[in-house]
């Protein structure tokens, strides 16, 4: 579904990605874990065409899409749930969701908007209750649900999620991860970026560990969870006595 | 005329010119929302609308209605071109240099208009004939009614566009959160071009409806543009309701001031009001974003 080869990205003179290669097969949930500043967001934004790649290649659905315009990628079925949610704060929840479907063909929108909204409301019932409310008045967790719902409204084949759990209460995190793990049954492929390595590897099939712009490790999620290095650096094992 | 009918007269004239300011202010806000720049060529769209309508009417011999439509569409196209130039520069330039580009464009438009159509003020016929109407001792020319009506229609149109159409909502999304807008697949550049086109067309409408009262001339856009800018700041740059209120308040204040104090102060009033607002409440009367972008 998604294949990234030797991707490098620069911000001015700073190199944020130093040749990243990864792939996500159809129907998979793949976790990408890494510390602050490792380049996780940069990978997603380079894939989406929000940030230009300096070299390397991105293939989506078998087609080369390196540095393609973001709207083209959305139309091809690749959607991102961004860091910081980026909802349209002064617009209603319903308008936010409808805008999620903006890039789809008009006729299709007309036909399917209602059932698609139903589906989102089933997934996140709170959004139905809040549908007339401005997105900016939602709680952090609700905004995250809205951001996911908005991305789903484009009917993506693949979803990129950037730290959906950040800053949320454990119960809400659980709920969101439960929804993400259900995408597998819906046939939506997922690349999940997280600092919360335990939770994300818990629902993922495979995982990558990113450190300062480079992929350090790649393995089955279950293997990464018991990997000594990962445990030490990202799961906090062995440091427990220090923190608790 | 007694004082009440005098004041009524000033208020009516104020609303007439204020309606024009409101349309121009709305154009400023539309572009400001889309790209966070102040398009200082906005006034020239007003001039181009009026001059083109006069020209097409005379040269093509078409009915007034058709000449007006052609002028609006052409000016919309000119606006789109300026928008294209702006996004072309957007990536490499600071907001300041973009604003300077719009100043350059305005000087260019003015120069071209002067060369094409000369320095004389040209008349555009009123949209309907008929005598002035008397209201409690104040008089109102029929064109004023056209100005009220068309302005109201334009404002309603812009409101419906933003609140009811998915294209308009996408444009609002661009104004609110560009990053989010890109992510849902909105082509932000295209929206910026549309914002310029719509503002230009709005400006043209303003120029066309005021031309039968004030005549059309190559240099009419400068002062109207500045007043529209003052109105936008007064109401709150980026706020639609603020643009309308700012325009009307400014028009009325100006006419009251000119009538009751001295007409020498007429133009100064707008700028004094704007400076006051910038000192006291930079985000304008009705919110919006403050003039320095915060
Ligand atoms: N717009 C930018 N301009 C300059 N440098 C940037 C920019 N965005 C990110 N960087 C730098 O690139 C590197 C990677 O940043 P990135 O945001 O991709 O990290 P991340 O893994 O998503 O971190 P976090 O977990 O904090 O979100 C960092 O060193 C960061 O400082
Ligand atoms: Mg990040």
Short mmCIF file of C-alpha atoms in Angstrom, two decimals, chain A residues 10-146:
data_model
loop_
_atom_site.label_atom_id
_atom_site.label_comp_id
_atom_site.label_asym_id
_atom_site.label_seq_id
_atom_site.Cartn_x
_atom_site.Cartn_y
_atom_site.Cartn_z
CA UNK A 10 15.57 19.09 5.13
CA UNK A 11 14.28 22.12 6.97
CA UNK A 12 16.52 24.80 5.61
CA UNK A 13 19.98 23.58 6.50
CA UNK A 14 18.83 21.00 9.06
CA UNK A 15 18.44 17.43 7.89
CA UNK A 16 15.42 15.93 9.66
CA UNK A 17 15.24 12.61 7.78
CA UNK A 18 18.42 10.76 6.88
CA UNK A 19 17.28 8.14 4.43
CA UNK A 20 14.15 6.53 5.84
CA UNK A 21 12.76 3.38 4.26
CA UNK A 22 9.59 1.70 5.40
CA UNK A 23 6.53 0.00 4.02
CA UNK A 24 2.98 -0.69 5.10
CA UNK A 25 1.08 -3.53 3.46
CA UNK A 26 -2.62 -3.43 2.74
CA UNK A 27 -4.70 -4.07 5.84
CA UNK A 28 -1.78 -3.74 8.23
CA UNK A 29 -1.48 -1.56 11.28
CA UNK A 30 2.10 -0.41 11.54
CA UNK A 31 3.44 1.55 14.50
CA UNK A 32 6.24 4.06 14.18
CA UNK A 33 7.72 4.92 17.54
CA UNK A 34 10.41 7.40 18.42
CA UNK A 35 11.28 10.10 20.90
CA UNK A 36 10.59 13.83 20.60
CA UNK A 37 12.24 15.29 17.56
CA UNK A 38 13.08 11.92 16.01
CA UNK A 39 11.33 12.97 12.79
CA UNK A 40 8.00 11.13 13.07
CA UNK A 41 5.87 14.09 12.05
CA UNK A 42 8.34 14.93 9.32
CA UNK A 43 7.93 11.46 7.81
CA UNK A 44 4.16 11.79 7.73
CA UNK A 45 4.24 15.30 6.32
CA UNK A 46 6.74 14.34 3.66
CA UNK A 47 4.58 11.39 2.62
CA UNK A 48 1.53 13.68 2.45
CA UNK A 49 3.26 16.29 0.34
CA UNK A 50 3.07 18.92 3.09
CA UNK A 51 6.85 19.11 3.35
CA UNK A 52 9.07 18.60 0.29
CA UNK A 53 11.37 15.57 0.15
CA UNK A 54 14.97 16.29 -0.82
CA UNK A 55 15.55 12.81 -2.15
CA UNK A 56 14.09 9.35 -2.04
CA UNK A 57 10.80 7.96 -3.21
CA UNK A 58 7.26 7.51 -1.98
CA UNK A 59 4.94 4.99 -3.60
CA UNK A 60 1.28 4.86 -2.71
CA UNK A 61 -0.95 2.16 -4.13
CA UNK A 62 1.87 1.30 -6.52
CA UNK A 63 2.09 4.84 -7.93
CA UNK A 64 4.98 7.25 -7.42
CA UNK A 65 3.74 10.18 -5.36
CA UNK A 66 6.95 11.78 -4.13
CA UNK A 67 6.22 15.47 -3.54
CA UNK A 68 2.70 15.16 -4.94
CA UNK A 69 0.23 17.87 -3.94
CA UNK A 70 -1.58 17.09 -0.68
CA UNK A 71 -5.01 17.26 -2.27
CA UNK A 72 -4.00 14.70 -4.88
CA UNK A 73 -2.97 12.25 -2.17
CA UNK A 74 -6.25 12.77 -0.33
CA UNK A 75 -8.09 12.04 -3.56
CA UNK A 76 -6.01 8.89 -4.02
CA UNK A 77 -7.11 7.69 -0.59
CA UNK A 78 -4.37 8.74 1.81
CA UNK A 79 -5.50 10.80 4.80
CA UNK A 80 -3.64 12.16 7.78
CA UNK A 81 -4.84 12.78 11.32
CA UNK A 82 -2.31 15.45 12.19
CA UNK A 83 -0.37 16.31 15.29
CA UNK A 84 -2.35 18.87 17.27
CA UNK A 85 -5.60 17.82 15.56
CA UNK A 86 -5.87 20.93 13.40
CA UNK A 87 -9.65 21.05 13.52
CA UNK A 88 -11.46 24.12 12.19
CA UNK A 89 -12.12 25.64 15.61
CA UNK A 90 -14.77 28.27 14.83
CA UNK A 91 -16.78 25.90 12.66
CA UNK A 92 -19.28 23.32 13.83
CA UNK A 93 -18.43 19.66 14.34
CA UNK A 94 -20.75 18.80 11.45
CA UNK A 95 -19.03 21.29 9.13
CA UNK A 96 -15.65 19.88 10.13
CA UNK A 97 -16.80 16.40 9.22
CA UNK A 98 -18.31 17.52 5.94
CA UNK A 99 -15.08 19.29 5.03
CA UNK A 100 -13.35 15.97 5.55
CA UNK A 101 -15.22 14.77 2.48
CA UNK A 102 -14.30 17.90 0.49
CA UNK A 103 -11.97 16.20 -1.97
CA UNK A 104 -14.41 13.48 -2.95
CA UNK A 105 -16.40 13.62 -6.21
CA UNK A 106 -19.56 15.68 -5.86
CA UNK A 107 -21.98 12.95 -6.91
CA UNK A 108 -20.44 10.47 -4.54
CA UNK A 109 -20.61 12.97 -1.69
CA UNK A 110 -24.27 13.59 -2.37
CA UNK A 111 -25.03 9.89 -2.36
CA UNK A 112 -22.97 8.81 0.62
CA UNK A 113 -22.63 11.82 2.94
CA UNK A 114 -25.52 10.77 5.14
CA UNK A 115 -24.46 7.17 5.67
CA UNK A 116 -20.84 8.22 6.14
CA UNK A 117 -21.86 10.66 8.86
CA UNK A 118 -23.96 7.93 10.46
CA UNK A 119 -20.90 5.73 10.52
CA UNK A 120 -18.77 8.41 12.19
CA UNK A 121 -21.49 9.05 14.76
CA UNK A 122 -21.71 5.34 15.49
CA UNK A 123 -17.95 5.19 15.98
CA UNK A 124 -17.86 8.32 18.15
CA UNK A 125 -21.35 8.89 19.57
CA UNK A 126 -20.17 12.00 21.42
CA UNK A 127 -19.65 13.74 18.08
CA UNK A 128 -23.33 13.33 17.28
CA UNK A 129 -24.27 15.02 20.54
CA UNK A 130 -21.85 17.82 19.79
CA UNK A 131 -22.56 18.13 16.07
CA UNK A 132 -23.86 21.72 16.27
CA UNK A 133 -21.13 22.86 18.64
CA UNK A 134 -18.01 24.71 17.49
CA UNK A 135 -15.03 22.37 17.22
CA UNK A 136 -12.95 24.72 19.36
CA UNK A 137 -15.25 24.15 22.33
CA UNK A 138 -14.64 20.38 22.38
CA UNK A 139 -12.36 18.72 24.91
CA UNK A 140 -9.00 17.42 23.75
CA UNK A 141 -10.25 13.87 23.45
CA UNK A 142 -13.33 14.95 21.54
CA UNK A 143 -11.19 17.01 19.19
CA UNK A 144 -9.01 13.98 18.56
CA UNK A 145 -12.12 11.96 17.73
CA UNK A 146 -13.25 14.74 15.43
#
